[in-house]
Amino acid sequence: MAKTVASSPATTLVPTQGRILAIDILRGLAIMWVVLYHLYTDVQYPDILSVRDTFKAVPDAFAEAQFPGALTSLSDAVLRTGYLGVPLFMTLSGLSLTLAAMRREMLLSQAPRFFLQRFRRVMIPYWAGFAYTLVFLAGLAFVQWQREGGDSFWHFYTHGDVTLDRGQIFAGALMVPRAFRNEWRFAPEGSLWFVLVIVQYYLLFPLLWSALRRIGPWLFLLATLCVQLFFVSATVAIDGNLFESAHLVETMAPFRIFEFAVGMAGGYLMVRRPQLMLEYTQAPLDIAGIVFIGLMLFIGGCMLDPFRGSAIVLQAPMLVLGMSLMFLPLVMKVPGKLEVSVPGRVFAWIGVISYTVLIINEPMRSVTHTMRAEHAAFAWHVLWIGVLYIPLTLLLARPAAVLLGLVERDSNVGNGAQPPPTPRRGNRTALHR
C-alpha cells in the first residue's frame, strides 16, 4: 500500500550540501559489477555464453532440481551482465548532475563554466589512464621479452595482449575517433570507452536541463526515449542488427540518451516532487512491487535475441528502466543502518574513487590474459586472480584519485570514515497512511 506524504516544505529528499551516500554506494556497486564482469569473462574465455543463453540456463537448472548448478547459473547470469554497470553509472551521473544543478539553480549562461570544470575532471584522468596503460603494457612486454626472447622488445610491445598500432594510439589519445570504427572503440584502454559518452552528456546537459525544466519530467523522458528509438531503429533497419554499428550504438549519445535522461528526471522529481517519490518507496509492499517490476523489465531485456527481429531496439530502455526501478528504493530510503554498515561504507568508498578503479583495473587484465595464453601454473592463477587482482585495484585507485584531484586528501568519504547519517527531515514525521 502506498503511503501518502503530507504536503510540507520540510519534506525533502536532497540535503542542501554534502554527498548522498546512497548514490555513492550505487556507484560502488556499478563499478565493482563491471570489474567482476571483466574478471569473469577473462577467466571463462572462450567458453562464454550469450546473455540470453546464460539467463535461460537458470530456470533449466532449477527445473531439473540441480540446486548447486542453479546457484552457479544464477551467479553466472549476474556476472555475465556486469557490463550493464556502465549504463547504471550513466543514469547515476544524470541524477547527480541534475541534483547539483538544482541546488545551484544553474542557468544556461553558466554552461561554459560548468563544462570546463567537468571536462577537466574527466579528461585529465582519462589521459593519465591512457599514459598509464601504455607504460603498463611496456612493462609487461619487457618481462615477456626477457623471458622468451626471439623477437625485439618492440615486437612484444606492439603485438602483445593489446595491439598498439597507429589507429589504436590515435583513437585512444584523441578519444573521439573511438566512434569511427568498431576496432577502435576500446582503444587501447578498453574500460575508458565510456568517457566519450560522458563527455557528450556533459556537453548536452545544459540544453537537456533547460528542456527538462520547460516540459517537465514525463514529456522529457518520452522525448529522449523517442530520440533513442529512432536512431537505434534506423541502425537495425540498415544493418539488420546492432553489431555492425557497435562503435556508434555504444559511444554516441543519441543512441543511448535515455539512460542519462532517466537519471535527470529522477533528480528533478527528488527535488520538485519528493512527496510523489516517497509515496511509492516507503511501504514494504510498494518497494517489493517496484523491485519486482524492475526485475521483470531487466530479465525481459536480457532475454531479447539480438539477432532476431526489431524488438532489440527496446532492450536498452528496458534494462535501464529495470535497473532504475530496482535501485530506486535505495536512493529514496532514509539514511540508516546501511550507510553506517561495513558493506555500505566500503561500497561508498569505492563509489567515490570509481573512475580510478577502472583506470587502474583495465591494464591488469592483460596480466590475466597473458597468464592464460602462456598456460601459467594453477598456483599462479590462484595467487593473481584469487588474492591480488581486486585488492591491488582498490589500493592503487585511492592514491591515483588523490593525485588526479578527484578526491580530497582528508576527505571523510575517501577515507571510509563516514559520519553517522542524519535522517532527512520530513521523511518519517510527515508520513501517514
C-alpha positions as a Markdown table, in Angstrom:
| # | Residue | x | y | z |
|---|---|---|---|---|
| 1 | Met | 0.0 | 0.0 | 0.0 |
| 2 | Ala | 1.4 | 3.4 | -1.0 |
| 3 | Lys | 2.0 | 5.9 | 1.8 |
| 4 | Thr | 0.8 | 9.5 | 1.4 |
| 5 | Val | 3.3 | 12.2 | 2.3 |
| 6 | Ala | 1.9 | 15.3 | 3.9 |
| 7 | Ser | 2.4 | 18.4 | 1.8 |
| 8 | Ser | 5.1 | 20.2 | 3.8 |
| 9 | Pro | 8.0 | 22.3 | 2.9 |
| 10 | Ala | 10.0 | 20.2 | 5.4 |
| 11 | Thr | 9.6 | 17.1 | 3.2 |
| 12 | Thr | 12.9 | 16.7 | 1.3 |
| 13 | Leu | 15.0 | 14.0 | -0.3 |
| 14 | Val | 18.1 | 16.1 | -1.1 |
| 15 | Pro | 20.3 | 17.6 | 1.6 |
| 16 | Thr | 21.4 | 21.2 | 0.9 |
| 17 | Gln | 25.0 | 20.2 | 1.0 |
| 18 | Gly | 27.2 | 17.1 | 1.2 |
| 19 | Arg | 27.1 | 13.8 | -0.6 |
| 20 | Ile | 24.1 | 11.4 | -0.8 |
| 21 | Leu | 25.7 | 8.2 | 0.4 |
| 22 | Ala | 23.1 | 6.0 | -1.3 |
| 23 | Ile | 24.4 | 7.3 | -4.7 |
| 24 | Asp | 28.0 | 6.6 | -3.8 |
| 25 | Ile | 27.0 | 3.1 | -2.7 |
| 26 | Leu | 25.3 | 2.5 | -6.0 |
| 27 | Arg | 28.3 | 3.9 | -7.9 |
| 28 | Gly | 30.5 | 1.5 | -6.0 |
| 29 | Leu | 28.2 | -1.4 | -6.8 |
| 30 | Ala | 28.1 | -0.4 | -10.5 |
| 31 | Ile | 31.9 | -0.2 | -10.8 |
| 32 | Met | 32.5 | -3.5 | -9.0 |
| 33 | Trp | 29.9 | -5.1 | -11.2 |
| 34 | Val | 31.9 | -4.0 | -14.2 |
| 35 | Val | 35.2 | -5.1 | -12.7 |
| 36 | Leu | 33.9 | -8.6 | -11.8 |
| 37 | Tyr | 32.4 | -8.9 | -15.3 |
| 38 | His | 35.8 | -8.3 | -16.7 |
| 39 | Leu | 37.3 | -10.9 | -14.4 |
| 40 | Tyr | 34.5 | -13.4 | -15.2 |
| 41 | Thr | 34.9 | -13.0 | -18.9 |
| 42 | Asp | 38.7 | -13.1 | -18.8 |
| 43 | Val | 38.6 | -16.4 | -16.8 |
| 44 | Gln | 35.8 | -18.0 | -18.7 |
| 45 | Tyr | 37.1 | -17.2 | -22.2 |
| 46 | Pro | 36.4 | -18.6 | -24.7 |
| 47 | Asp | 33.5 | -20.5 | -23.1 |
| 48 | Ile | 31.3 | -17.5 | -22.7 |
| 49 | Leu | 27.6 | -17.9 | -23.4 |
| 50 | Ser | 25.4 | -15.1 | -24.7 |
| 51 | Val | 23.4 | -13.2 | -22.1 |
| 52 | Arg | 20.2 | -14.8 | -23.3 |
| 53 | Asp | 21.6 | -18.3 | -23.1 |
| 54 | Thr | 23.1 | -17.6 | -19.7 |
| 55 | Phe | 19.7 | -16.5 | -18.4 |
| 56 | Lys | 17.9 | -19.5 | -19.9 |
| 57 | Ala | 20.3 | -21.8 | -18.0 |
| 58 | Val | 18.9 | -20.6 | -14.7 |
| 59 | Pro | 15.3 | -21.9 | -14.9 |
| 60 | Asp | 16.5 | -25.0 | -16.6 |
| 61 | Ala | 18.8 | -25.9 | -13.7 |
| 62 | Phe | 16.0 | -25.2 | -11.2 |
| 63 | Ala | 13.6 | -27.3 | -13.2 |
| 64 | Glu | 16.0 | -30.2 | -13.0 |
| 65 | Ala | 16.4 | -29.7 | -9.2 |
| 66 | Gln | 20.1 | -29.2 | -9.6 |
| 67 | Phe | 20.4 | -26.7 | -6.9 |
| 68 | Pro | 24.2 | -26.2 | -6.7 |
| 69 | Gly | 24.1 | -25.9 | -10.5 |
| 70 | Ala | 21.2 | -23.5 | -10.3 |
| 71 | Leu | 23.1 | -21.2 | -7.9 |
| 72 | Thr | 26.1 | -21.3 | -10.2 |
| 73 | Ser | 23.9 | -20.5 | -13.2 |
| 74 | Leu | 22.4 | -17.6 | -11.2 |
| 75 | Ser | 25.8 | -16.2 | -10.3 |
| 76 | Asp | 26.8 | -16.6 | -14.0 |
| 77 | Ala | 23.8 | -14.5 | -15.0 |
| 78 | Val | 24.7 | -11.8 | -12.6 |
| 79 | Leu | 28.4 | -11.7 | -13.6 |
| 80 | Arg | 27.6 | -12.1 | -17.3 |
| 81 | Thr | 25.6 | -8.8 | -17.3 |
| 82 | Gly | 28.2 | -6.8 | -15.4 |
| 83 | Tyr | 28.8 | -4.6 | -18.4 |
| 84 | Leu | 25.4 | -3.1 | -17.6 |
| 85 | Gly | 27.2 | -1.3 | -14.7 |
| 86 | Val | 28.1 | 1.3 | -17.3 |
| 87 | Pro | 24.5 | 2.4 | -18.2 |
| 88 | Leu | 23.7 | 2.3 | -14.5 |
| 89 | Phe | 26.7 | 4.6 | -13.9 |
| 90 | Met | 25.4 | 6.9 | -16.7 |
| 91 | Thr | 22.0 | 7.1 | -15.0 |
| 92 | Leu | 23.6 | 8.0 | -11.7 |
| 93 | Ser | 25.6 | 10.7 | -13.5 |
| 94 | Gly | 22.4 | 12.2 | -14.8 |
| 95 | Leu | 20.9 | 12.0 | -11.4 |
| 96 | Ser | 23.9 | 13.6 | -9.7 |
| 97 | Leu | 24.3 | 16.4 | -12.2 |
| 98 | Thr | 20.7 | 17.3 | -12.0 |
| 99 | Leu | 20.7 | 17.4 | -8.2 |
| 100 | Ala | 23.8 | 19.7 | -8.4 |
| 101 | Ala | 22.2 | 22.0 | -10.9 |
| 102 | Met | 19.0 | 22.3 | -8.9 |
| 103 | Arg | 20.9 | 23.0 | -5.7 |
| 104 | Arg | 22.7 | 25.9 | -7.5 |
| 105 | Glu | 19.7 | 26.9 | -9.7 |
| 106 | Met | 22.1 | 26.6 | -12.7 |
| 107 | Leu | 21.2 | 28.8 | -15.7 |
| 108 | Leu | 22.1 | 28.3 | -19.4 |
| 109 | Ser | 24.5 | 31.2 | -19.2 |
| 110 | Gln | 26.6 | 29.2 | -16.7 |
| 111 | Ala | 27.0 | 26.3 | -19.1 |
| 112 | Pro | 30.6 | 27.2 | -20.3 |
| 113 | Arg | 32.0 | 27.3 | -16.8 |
| 114 | Phe | 30.1 | 24.1 | -15.9 |
| 115 | Phe | 31.5 | 22.2 | -18.9 |
| 116 | Leu | 35.1 | 23.4 | -18.3 |
| 117 | Gln | 35.0 | 22.2 | -14.7 |
| 118 | Arg | 33.6 | 18.8 | -15.7 |
| 119 | Phe | 35.8 | 18.5 | -18.7 |
| 120 | Arg | 38.9 | 19.0 | -16.6 |
| 121 | Arg | 37.8 | 16.4 | -14.0 |
| 122 | Val | 37.1 | 13.8 | -16.8 |
| 123 | Met | 39.8 | 14.4 | -19.4 |
| 124 | Ile | 42.9 | 14.8 | -17.1 |
| 125 | Pro | 42.3 | 11.4 | -15.5 |
| 126 | Tyr | 41.5 | 10.0 | -19.0 |
| 127 | Trp | 44.8 | 11.0 | -20.5 |
| 128 | Ala | 46.6 | 9.9 | -17.3 |
| 129 | Gly | 44.9 | 6.5 | -17.7 |
| 130 | Phe | 46.0 | 6.4 | -21.4 |
| 131 | Ala | 49.6 | 7.0 | -20.4 |
| 132 | Tyr | 49.4 | 4.5 | -17.5 |
| 133 | Thr | 48.1 | 1.9 | -19.9 |
| 134 | Leu | 50.9 | 2.4 | -22.4 |
| 135 | Val | 53.5 | 2.2 | -19.6 |
| 136 | Phe | 52.0 | -0.9 | -18.0 |
| 137 | Leu | 51.9 | -2.7 | -21.3 |
| 138 | Ala | 55.5 | -1.7 | -21.9 |
| 139 | Gly | 56.5 | -3.3 | -18.6 |
| 140 | Leu | 54.6 | -6.5 | -19.4 |
| 141 | Ala | 56.2 | -6.6 | -22.8 |
| 142 | Phe | 59.7 | -6.2 | -21.2 |
| 143 | Val | 59.1 | -9.1 | -18.9 |
| 144 | Gln | 58.0 | -11.3 | -21.9 |
| 145 | Trp | 60.9 | -10.1 | -24.0 |
| 146 | Gln | 63.4 | -11.0 | -21.2 |
| 147 | Arg | 61.8 | -14.4 | -20.5 |
| 148 | Glu | 61.1 | -15.6 | -24.0 |
| 149 | Gly | 63.3 | -13.6 | -26.4 |
| 150 | Gly | 63.4 | -14.5 | -30.1 |
| 151 | Asp | 62.0 | -11.1 | -31.1 |
| 152 | Ser | 62.6 | -7.4 | -30.4 |
| 153 | Phe | 61.1 | -5.6 | -27.4 |
| 154 | Trp | 59.1 | -3.5 | -29.9 |
| 155 | His | 57.5 | -6.7 | -31.3 |
| 156 | Phe | 56.4 | -7.8 | -27.9 |
| 157 | Tyr | 55.1 | -4.3 | -27.1 |
| 158 | Thr | 53.1 | -3.7 | -30.3 |
| 159 | His | 51.9 | -7.3 | -30.7 |
| 160 | Gly | 51.2 | -8.2 | -27.1 |
| 161 | Asp | 47.8 | -8.6 | -25.3 |
| 162 | Val | 46.7 | -5.2 | -26.8 |
| 163 | Thr | 47.6 | -4.4 | -30.4 |
| 164 | Leu | 49.3 | -1.0 | -30.4 |
| 165 | Asp | 49.1 | 0.2 | -34.0 |
| 166 | Arg | 48.7 | 3.8 | -35.2 |
| 167 | Gly | 44.9 | 3.5 | -35.3 |
| 168 | Gln | 44.7 | 2.4 | -31.7 |
| 169 | Ile | 47.0 | 5.1 | -30.4 |
| 170 | Phe | 45.2 | 7.7 | -32.5 |
| 171 | Ala | 41.8 | 6.7 | -31.2 |
| 172 | Gly | 42.9 | 6.4 | -27.6 |
| 173 | Ala | 44.8 | 9.7 | -27.5 |
| 174 | Leu | 42.1 | 11.8 | -29.1 |
| 175 | Met | 39.1 | 9.8 | -27.8 |
| 176 | Val | 36.6 | 11.0 | -30.4 |
| 177 | Pro | 37.9 | 8.6 | -33.1 |
| 178 | Arg | 36.7 | 5.7 | -30.9 |
| 179 | Ala | 33.3 | 6.2 | -32.6 |
| 180 | Phe | 34.7 | 5.9 | -36.1 |
| 181 | Arg | 35.4 | 2.2 | -36.3 |
| 182 | Asn | 34.4 | -0.9 | -34.4 |
| 183 | Glu | 38.0 | -2.0 | -33.8 |
| 184 | Trp | 38.9 | 1.4 | -32.3 |
| 185 | Arg | 36.1 | 1.8 | -29.7 |
| 186 | Phe | 38.1 | 0.0 | -26.9 |
| 187 | Ala | 41.5 | 1.5 | -27.9 |
| 188 | Pro | 43.8 | 0.8 | -26.2 |
| 189 | Glu | 42.5 | 1.1 | -22.6 |
| 190 | Gly | 39.2 | -0.7 | -23.1 |
| 191 | Ser | 37.3 | 0.3 | -19.9 |
| 192 | Leu | 37.6 | 4.0 | -20.7 |
| 193 | Trp | 35.5 | 4.0 | -23.8 |
| 194 | Phe | 32.6 | 5.3 | -21.6 |
| 195 | Val | 34.5 | 8.7 | -21.3 |
| 196 | Leu | 33.5 | 9.6 | -24.8 |
| 197 | Val | 29.8 | 9.1 | -23.9 |
| 198 | Ile | 30.0 | 11.0 | -20.6 |
| 199 | Val | 31.7 | 14.0 | -22.3 |
| 200 | Gln | 28.8 | 14.1 | -24.8 |
| 201 | Tyr | 26.3 | 14.1 | -21.9 |
| 202 | Tyr | 28.2 | 17.0 | -20.2 |
| 203 | Leu | 28.1 | 18.9 | -23.5 |
| 204 | Leu | 24.3 | 18.2 | -23.9 |
| 205 | Phe | 23.4 | 18.7 | -20.2 |
| 206 | Pro | 22.7 | 22.5 | -20.2 |
| 207 | Leu | 20.3 | 22.0 | -23.1 |
| 208 | Leu | 18.8 | 18.9 | -21.6 |
| 209 | Trp | 18.5 | 20.7 | -18.3 |
| 210 | Ser | 16.7 | 23.6 | -20.0 |
| 211 | Ala | 14.3 | 21.2 | -21.8 |
| 212 | Leu | 13.6 | 19.3 | -18.6 |
| 213 | Arg | 12.6 | 22.5 | -16.7 |
| 214 | Arg | 10.5 | 23.6 | -19.6 |
| 215 | Ile | 8.5 | 20.5 | -20.5 |
| 216 | Gly | 8.6 | 18.5 | -17.2 |
| 217 | Pro | 10.0 | 15.1 | -16.4 |
| 218 | Trp | 7.4 | 12.9 | -18.2 |
| 219 | Leu | 7.5 | 14.6 | -21.6 |
| 220 | Phe | 11.2 | 14.8 | -21.2 |
| 221 | Leu | 11.5 | 11.0 | -20.8 |
| 222 | Leu | 9.2 | 10.4 | -23.7 |
| 223 | Ala | 11.1 | 12.8 | -26.0 |
| 224 | Thr | 14.5 | 11.2 | -25.1 |
| 225 | Leu | 13.1 | 7.7 | -25.5 |
| 226 | Cys | 11.8 | 8.6 | -29.0 |
| 227 | Val | 15.2 | 10.0 | -30.0 |
| 228 | Gln | 16.9 | 6.8 | -28.9 |
| 229 | Leu | 14.4 | 4.5 | -30.5 |
| 230 | Phe | 14.6 | 6.4 | -33.8 |
| 231 | Phe | 18.4 | 6.2 | -34.0 |
| 232 | Val | 18.6 | 2.6 | -32.9 |
| 233 | Ser | 15.7 | 1.5 | -35.2 |
| 234 | Ala | 17.4 | 3.2 | -38.1 |
| 235 | Thr | 20.6 | 1.2 | -37.4 |
| 236 | Val | 18.7 | -2.1 | -37.2 |
| 237 | Ala | 16.9 | -1.3 | -40.5 |
| 238 | Ile | 20.2 | -0.6 | -42.2 |
| 239 | Asp | 22.4 | -3.4 | -40.7 |
| 240 | Gly | 19.9 | -6.0 | -39.6 |
| 241 | Asn | 21.3 | -5.9 | -36.0 |
| 242 | Leu | 23.4 | -3.7 | -33.8 |
| 243 | Phe | 26.8 | -5.5 | -34.0 |
| 244 | Glu | 28.0 | -4.0 | -37.3 |
| 245 | Ser | 27.5 | -0.5 | -35.9 |
| 246 | Ala | 28.5 | -1.2 | -32.3 |
| 247 | His | 31.0 | 1.7 | -32.4 |
| 248 | Leu | 28.1 | 4.1 | -32.9 |
| 249 | Val | 25.5 | 2.5 | -30.7 |
| 250 | Glu | 27.9 | 2.2 | -27.8 |
| 251 | Thr | 29.7 | 5.5 | -28.0 |
| 252 | Met | 27.3 | 8.1 | -29.5 |
| 253 | Ala | 24.8 | 9.8 | -27.2 |
| 254 | Pro | 21.7 | 9.8 | -29.5 |
| 255 | Phe | 21.8 | 6.0 | -29.4 |
| 256 | Arg | 21.7 | 5.8 | -25.6 |
| 257 | Ile | 20.5 | 9.2 | -24.4 |
| 258 | Phe | 17.6 | 7.6 | -22.5 |
| 259 | Glu | 19.9 | 6.3 | -19.7 |
| 260 | Phe | 21.1 | 9.7 | -18.8 |
| 261 | Ala | 17.6 | 11.2 | -19.1 |
| 262 | Val | 16.2 | 8.7 | -16.6 |
| 263 | Gly | 18.7 | 9.9 | -14.1 |
| 264 | Met | 17.9 | 13.6 | -14.8 |
| 265 | Ala | 14.2 | 13.0 | -14.5 |
| 266 | Gly | 14.8 | 11.2 | -11.2 |
| 267 | Gly | 16.8 | 14.0 | -9.8 |
| 268 | Tyr | 14.2 | 16.5 | -10.9 |
| 269 | Leu | 11.4 | 14.6 | -9.1 |
| 270 | Met | 13.5 | 14.2 | -6.0 |
| 271 | Val | 13.8 | 17.9 | -5.6 |
| 272 | Arg | 10.4 | 19.1 | -7.1 |
| 273 | Arg | 8.1 | 16.2 | -6.3 |
| 274 | Pro | 9.5 | 14.5 | -3.2 |
| 275 | Gln | 6.0 | 13.6 | -2.0 |
| 276 | Leu | 5.4 | 11.6 | -5.2 |
| 277 | Met | 8.8 | 9.7 | -4.8 |
| 278 | Leu | 8.3 | 9.0 | -1.2 |
| 279 | Glu | 4.7 | 7.9 | -1.6 |
| 280 | Tyr | 5.7 | 4.7 | -3.5 |
| 281 | Thr | 9.1 | 3.9 | -1.9 |
| 282 | Gln | 8.3 | 3.6 | 1.8 |
| 283 | Ala | 5.8 | 0.8 | 2.3 |
| 284 | Pro | 7.3 | -2.7 | 2.1 |
| 285 | Leu | 4.7 | -3.9 | -0.4 |
| 286 | Asp | 5.3 | -0.9 | -2.6 |
| 287 | Ile | 9.1 | -1.5 | -2.5 |
| 288 | Ala | 8.6 | -5.1 | -3.4 |
| 289 | Gly | 6.3 | -4.2 | -6.3 |
| 290 | Ile | 8.7 | -1.6 | -7.7 |
| 291 | Val | 11.7 | -4.0 | -7.4 |
| 292 | Phe | 9.6 | -6.9 | -9.0 |
| 293 | Ile | 8.6 | -4.7 | -12.0 |
| 294 | Gly | 12.2 | -3.6 | -12.4 |
| 295 | Leu | 13.4 | -7.2 | -12.2 |
| 296 | Met | 10.9 | -8.3 | -14.8 |
| 297 | Leu | 12.0 | -5.5 | -17.2 |
| 298 | Phe | 15.6 | -6.3 | -16.6 |
| 299 | Ile | 15.2 | -10.1 | -17.3 |
| 300 | Gly | 12.9 | -9.4 | -20.3 |
| 301 | Gly | 15.6 | -7.1 | -21.8 |
| 302 | Cys | 18.3 | -9.7 | -21.2 |
| 303 | Met | 16.2 | -12.4 | -22.9 |
| 304 | Leu | 15.8 | -10.5 | -26.2 |
| 305 | Asp | 17.6 | -12.1 | -29.0 |
| 306 | Pro | 19.9 | -9.5 | -30.7 |
| 307 | Phe | 19.9 | -11.4 | -34.0 |
| 308 | Arg | 16.2 | -11.7 | -34.5 |
| 309 | Gly | 13.5 | -9.0 | -35.1 |
| 310 | Ser | 13.4 | -5.3 | -34.3 |
| 311 | Ala | 12.4 | -5.8 | -30.6 |
| 312 | Ile | 16.1 | -5.4 | -29.9 |
| 313 | Val | 15.6 | -1.6 | -30.1 |
| 314 | Leu | 13.7 | -1.9 | -26.8 |
| 315 | Gln | 16.4 | -3.8 | -25.0 |
| 316 | Ala | 18.4 | -0.8 | -23.7 |
| 317 | Pro | 15.4 | 1.2 | -22.4 |
| 318 | Met | 14.0 | -2.0 | -20.7 |
| 319 | Leu | 17.4 | -2.6 | -19.0 |
| 320 | Val | 17.8 | 1.0 | -17.9 |
| 321 | Leu | 14.2 | 1.3 | -16.6 |
| 322 | Gly | 14.6 | -2.1 | -14.9 |
| 323 | Met | 17.8 | -1.2 | -13.1 |
| 324 | Ser | 16.4 | 2.2 | -12.1 |
| 325 | Leu | 13.3 | 0.7 | -10.5 |
| 326 | Met | 15.3 | -2.0 | -8.7 |
| 327 | Phe | 17.6 | 0.6 | -7.1 |
| 328 | Leu | 15.0 | 3.4 | -6.6 |
| 329 | Pro | 14.1 | 2.4 | -3.1 |
| 330 | Leu | 17.8 | 2.5 | -2.1 |
| 331 | Val | 18.1 | 6.1 | -3.2 |
| 332 | Met | 14.8 | 7.1 | -1.6 |
| 333 | Lys | 15.4 | 5.4 | 1.8 |
| 334 | Val | 16.0 | 7.4 | 4.9 |
| 335 | Pro | 19.7 | 7.1 | 5.8 |
| 336 | Gly | 20.2 | 4.5 | 8.5 |
| 337 | Lys | 22.0 | 1.2 | 9.2 |
| 338 | Leu | 23.0 | 0.6 | 5.6 |
| 339 | Glu | 25.0 | 3.8 | 5.3 |
| 340 | Val | 27.0 | 3.1 | 8.5 |
| 341 | Ser | 27.4 | -0.7 | 8.0 |
| 342 | Val | 30.7 | -2.1 | 6.8 |
| 343 | Pro | 29.4 | -3.1 | 3.4 |
| 344 | Gly | 27.7 | 0.3 | 2.9 |
| 345 | Arg | 30.9 | 2.2 | 3.8 |
| 346 | Val | 33.1 | 0.0 | 1.6 |
| 347 | Phe | 30.9 | 0.5 | -1.4 |
| 348 | Ala | 30.5 | 4.2 | -0.8 |
| 349 | Trp | 34.3 | 4.4 | -0.6 |
| 350 | Ile | 34.6 | 2.6 | -3.9 |
| 351 | Gly | 32.0 | 4.8 | -5.4 |
| 352 | Val | 33.9 | 7.9 | -4.6 |
| 353 | Ile | 37.0 | 6.6 | -6.4 |
| 354 | Ser | 35.1 | 4.7 | -9.1 |
| 355 | Tyr | 36.8 | 6.4 | -12.0 |
| 356 | Thr | 40.3 | 5.5 | -11.0 |
| 357 | Val | 39.2 | 2.0 | -10.1 |
| 358 | Leu | 38.5 | 1.5 | -13.9 |
| 359 | Ile | 41.7 | 3.2 | -14.9 |
| 360 | Ile | 43.8 | 1.0 | -12.6 |
| 361 | Asn | 42.0 | -2.2 | -13.4 |
| 362 | Glu | 42.0 | -2.2 | -17.1 |
| 363 | Pro | 45.7 | -2.8 | -17.8 |
| 364 | Met | 45.7 | -5.5 | -15.1 |
| 365 | Arg | 43.5 | -7.6 | -17.3 |
| 366 | Ser | 46.5 | -8.0 | -19.6 |
| 367 | Val | 48.3 | -10.0 | -16.9 |
| 368 | Thr | 45.3 | -12.4 | -16.7 |
| 369 | His | 45.2 | -12.7 | -20.5 |
| 370 | Thr | 49.0 | -13.4 | -20.6 |
| 371 | Met | 48.9 | -16.0 | -17.9 |
| 372 | Arg | 46.1 | -17.8 | -19.7 |
| 373 | Ala | 47.9 | -17.6 | -23.1 |
| 374 | Glu | 51.2 | -18.9 | -21.6 |
| 375 | His | 49.4 | -21.6 | -19.6 |
| 376 | Ala | 50.7 | -20.5 | -16.3 |
| 377 | Ala | 50.6 | -22.9 | -13.4 |
| 378 | Phe | 47.4 | -23.1 | -11.4 |
| 379 | Ala | 49.1 | -21.8 | -8.3 |
| 380 | Trp | 50.0 | -18.6 | -10.1 |
| 381 | His | 46.4 | -18.2 | -11.3 |
| 382 | Val | 45.1 | -18.6 | -7.8 |
| 383 | Leu | 47.7 | -16.0 | -6.4 |
| 384 | Trp | 46.9 | -13.4 | -9.1 |
| 385 | Ile | 43.1 | -13.9 | -9.6 |
| 386 | Gly | 42.1 | -15.1 | -6.1 |
| 387 | Val | 44.4 | -12.9 | -4.0 |
| 388 | Leu | 45.9 | -9.9 | -5.7 |
| 389 | Tyr | 43.7 | -8.7 | -8.5 |
| 390 | Ile | 40.8 | -7.0 | -6.7 |
| 391 | Pro | 42.9 | -5.7 | -3.6 |
| 392 | Leu | 45.6 | -4.2 | -5.9 |
| 393 | Thr | 43.0 | -2.5 | -8.0 |
| 394 | Leu | 41.3 | -0.8 | -5.0 |
| 395 | Leu | 44.5 | 0.0 | -3.1 |
| 396 | Leu | 46.1 | 1.7 | -6.1 |
| 397 | Ala | 42.9 | 3.5 | -7.1 |
| 398 | Arg | 42.7 | 5.6 | -3.9 |
| 399 | Pro | 46.1 | 7.4 | -4.3 |
| 400 | Ala | 45.5 | 7.7 | -8.0 |
| 401 | Ala | 42.2 | 9.5 | -7.3 |
| 402 | Val | 44.0 | 11.8 | -4.8 |
| 403 | Leu | 46.9 | 12.5 | -7.3 |
| 404 | Leu | 44.4 | 13.4 | -10.1 |
| 405 | Gly | 42.4 | 15.7 | -7.8 |
| 406 | Leu | 39.2 | 13.6 | -7.9 |
| 407 | Val | 39.0 | 13.4 | -4.1 |
| 408 | Glu | 40.4 | 15.4 | -1.2 |
| 409 | Arg | 43.3 | 14.0 | 0.8 |
| 410 | Asp | 41.4 | 14.5 | 4.0 |
| 411 | Ser | 38.0 | 13.6 | 2.7 |
| 412 | Asn | 36.0 | 11.6 | 5.2 |
| 413 | Val | 34.3 | 9.8 | 2.4 |
| 414 | Gly | 37.5 | 8.9 | 0.7 |
| 415 | Asn | 38.9 | 7.6 | 4.0 |
| 416 | Gly | 35.9 | 5.5 | 4.6 |
| 417 | Ala | 35.2 | 7.4 | 7.8 |
| 418 | Gln | 31.5 | 8.1 | 7.2 |
| 419 | Pro | 29.8 | 10.2 | 9.9 |
| 420 | Pro | 26.6 | 8.8 | 11.2 |
| 421 | Pro | 23.9 | 9.8 | 8.7 |
| 422 | Thr | 21.1 | 12.2 | 9.7 |
| 423 | Pro | 17.6 | 11.3 | 8.7 |
| 424 | Arg | 16.2 | 13.7 | 6.1 |
| 425 | Arg | 13.6 | 16.0 | 7.6 |
| 426 | Gly | 10.0 | 15.0 | 6.9 |
| 427 | Asn | 10.7 | 11.5 | 5.6 |
| 428 | Arg | 9.3 | 9.8 | 8.7 |
| 429 | Thr | 7.4 | 12.5 | 10.6 |
| 430 | Ala | 5.4 | 13.7 | 7.6 |
| 431 | Leu | 4.3 | 10.2 | 6.6 |
| 432 | His | 0.9 | 8.7 | 7.4 |
| 433 | Arg | -1.3 | 6.0 | 5.9 |
